[in-house]
Amino acid sequence: MTDILAKHFGADDFNPEKFVKDLSAQCIGVDELHKLRARIQELSTNTSGQLKLNVYQNYMQFIETAKEISHLESEMYQLSQLLSEQRSLLSTLGTSRASGTIFDDALESQHENSDLMSKEEEQKQKLVQLLENVDGVMSLVETSGRVCLHEGSLLELDPLEGTPLKRIHAYLFNDVLMTASWLATGGRRGPPRYKMQAIYNLQSLAIVNVRDLGTVKLAFKLLAFPDPRVFQCASATSKKEWLDKWEQAKRARLIQENQIEISDNHEIFKKHTIAPSRSMSLDSNTVGMEDGNESERFESLPEWLLEVTEDLDSCIAQRHFEEAYTLWNKAKNYLNEAQDSSHIKEITAKVEDRGRLLVEVLTRELELSAEAKSLQGGGLRSARRAVRLLIQLERAAQACQLYLQLCNAALKLRLKRVKREGTTIPYVKQLSAIAFSNISETAKEFLKLFPATTNCTSSLIVWCSQEVKHLTSHLIKQLFIPQVTLGTLAECIGTVRGHCDQLTQLGIDLRYQFDGQLRSPLSRALQDAGEKYIDAVKVRAAEDNWRPSNLQSSQNLEKLMIDLDDLGITMPSEYLTSNYWISLTSNTLAFSRLYVGLLEDCLSVTTPELIFTIENVLISVMRVQVQHIVAALNNAKQQERKLVQDNASYVRNVIIERGLVLYNSATAHEFTKLLELKNQIVIEKSVNNKPKPAPRTSVPKYFSTEYM
């Protein structure tokens, strides 16, 4: 049926109104309509799930395709650079072949100088024509060798909100980038006029791509001091031209710097290798060969190493931290194996600076995550990347501290979401379960991230101890109040202890710390509960009228038996006098429930440090009842003696025996003080005090026969 519905919905001529009318005509009753509605909902659920699956698969395929395209783009760019280098080498070889030597003579040098002069004049004229509509930029024309690579209009956006600010006109030269603002005084019919706004040196500048997000589209970011700026292009082609021209200017500047450094090294080397006489010509030739070898070594550096600092800046700015670390590690390994030189030292210093910058950025990201007001479930998962990179960057201690701070913030946020609604027990159970499950998960994740670092493991132990301490302090404020009974307190403490024992599976035992923190308030709570129980027992003892209990129905008798059985005490048959009568007073039955409940609550929270307090509480409550029973045994009336003896026997042989068993199972020791109280209850055997009848002697009915 679902497949038929899917075919109907997928038809080209599907009409919803007609479909509903046909179904209404075919269906009989409401039940069939409900069934059909359930099938349509099932089809909707299946279609939604299939759509999500297809979207996920297509998205993963899109990511893989994008990665392959980026790799192909980088390879094509490298091939283009190699082809341009080969083209320049071929042109150089062609010119040198015509002259027969690679050294230029004086005539060729004069021609080249004249050509250079003419080219400089031509470039200067072009700059003058280009900048004639910009006020205050004539000084830019005076710099020799300056060429305009690209220029165009851009829209400046707010870096934070992405709102439009103003339109500007930008000029990209081979050494600087200039921005100019529009002037409103320009003629409407003539060309627009601009005013110079800012000039940025390409050495201290970086341009990075900005991904399309919301209203910000076709934009790139200018990373400049003091504040970054964001510009939006008119089209995708314009944006691509700006980024391509920027890459071209960056590479040209790097090549120019390398050539200047090589020429400077040549000049310095020539000054030190001038021969004083012809006899030193051989040595000078040797030195010249060394100079050539050094220059060849400079020129043999790979292109990626010359651009490594720029690439690292770009990766860090775009938050591609894994790529930045891979490139940094590759450069570091290459520089460690390379021969020492001034150029290698300079690149090494720059690479080390970028490594420190990467550490600062990763550290700041973890700090901001810990300070965030809303930490979602993905906060810790996203922090794994930064933590792993910091560990690889040999910052394990710093990563450990920041990760634990982030876990602390996440745990506090989760605990704040637990609201106290209703009774105390569900609140404490939920709070304890969330706290210890998160601590356990954090410990497992921490041991995965820091598997072989002893110092970090000790930090984890300290962190777990602090979190348990904070949780216990909060529970003390919630539990140790007059409104919370001893039974509720015992159940909550038992629950938290069970959750705390989960950490022992990871080798972390914080049970002693938890019990130690509860020792003082729990001792006071036990003493207060003991005083309340003593008062309750005294009141019931004063109201005891020594009458057997009448349960009035078999249901009540059965319920009493079940309640006593749940407490672990029985009702021997000798105490059942008739169908619904029991030879125990209501005071004895109430004390049985009270004292066994007190026993279970006290022994469930027992620790070696609290055993003395618990014994005093149990003995104090039992002593009051024993004194009441002993007084009744000594002063019982003749008609009440059997009932008093039954109650005393029940307390002595059932209640106290149950207390001895529970105490021994909880502490593995004998409750000697309770045994002493048991021995104080002495039940004398009943003595038959009825008078003996006088012996009968045979007396004759008649003393004499005279009456006969």
Short mmCIF file of N, CA and C in Angstrom, two decimals, residues 445-454 456-457:
data_model
loop_
_atom_site.label_atom_id
_atom_site.label_comp_id
_atom_site.label_asym_id
_atom_site.label_seq_id
_atom_site.Cartn_x
_atom_site.Cartn_y
_atom_site.Cartn_z
N GLU A 445 37.71 10.15 27.83
CA GLU A 445 38.19 10.96 26.71
C GLU A 445 39.57 11.53 27.01
N PHE A 446 39.80 11.91 28.26
CA PHE A 446 41.10 12.46 28.65
C PHE A 446 42.20 11.42 28.50
N LEU A 447 41.93 10.20 28.92
CA LEU A 447 42.93 9.14 28.81
C LEU A 447 43.22 8.79 27.35
N LYS A 448 42.24 9.01 26.46
CA LYS A 448 42.49 8.81 25.04
C LYS A 448 43.37 9.92 24.47
N LEU A 449 43.11 11.16 24.90
CA LEU A 449 43.87 12.29 24.37
C LEU A 449 45.28 12.33 24.94
N PHE A 450 45.44 11.96 26.22
CA PHE A 450 46.75 12.01 26.88
C PHE A 450 47.09 10.60 27.36
N PRO A 451 47.45 9.70 26.47
CA PRO A 451 47.63 8.30 26.87
C PRO A 451 48.90 8.04 27.66
N ALA A 452 49.95 8.80 27.43
CA ALA A 452 51.26 8.45 28.02
C ALA A 452 51.89 9.64 28.72
N THR A 453 51.09 10.47 29.38
CA THR A 453 51.63 11.63 30.08
C THR A 453 51.23 11.53 31.54
N THR A 454 52.22 11.22 32.40
CA THR A 454 51.94 11.00 33.82
C THR A 454 51.48 12.29 34.49
N CYS A 456 49.88 14.78 33.26
CA CYS A 456 48.50 15.09 32.89
C CYS A 456 47.52 14.17 33.60
N THR A 457 47.91 12.92 33.84
CA THR A 457 47.02 12.00 34.56
C THR A 457 46.80 12.47 35.99
#
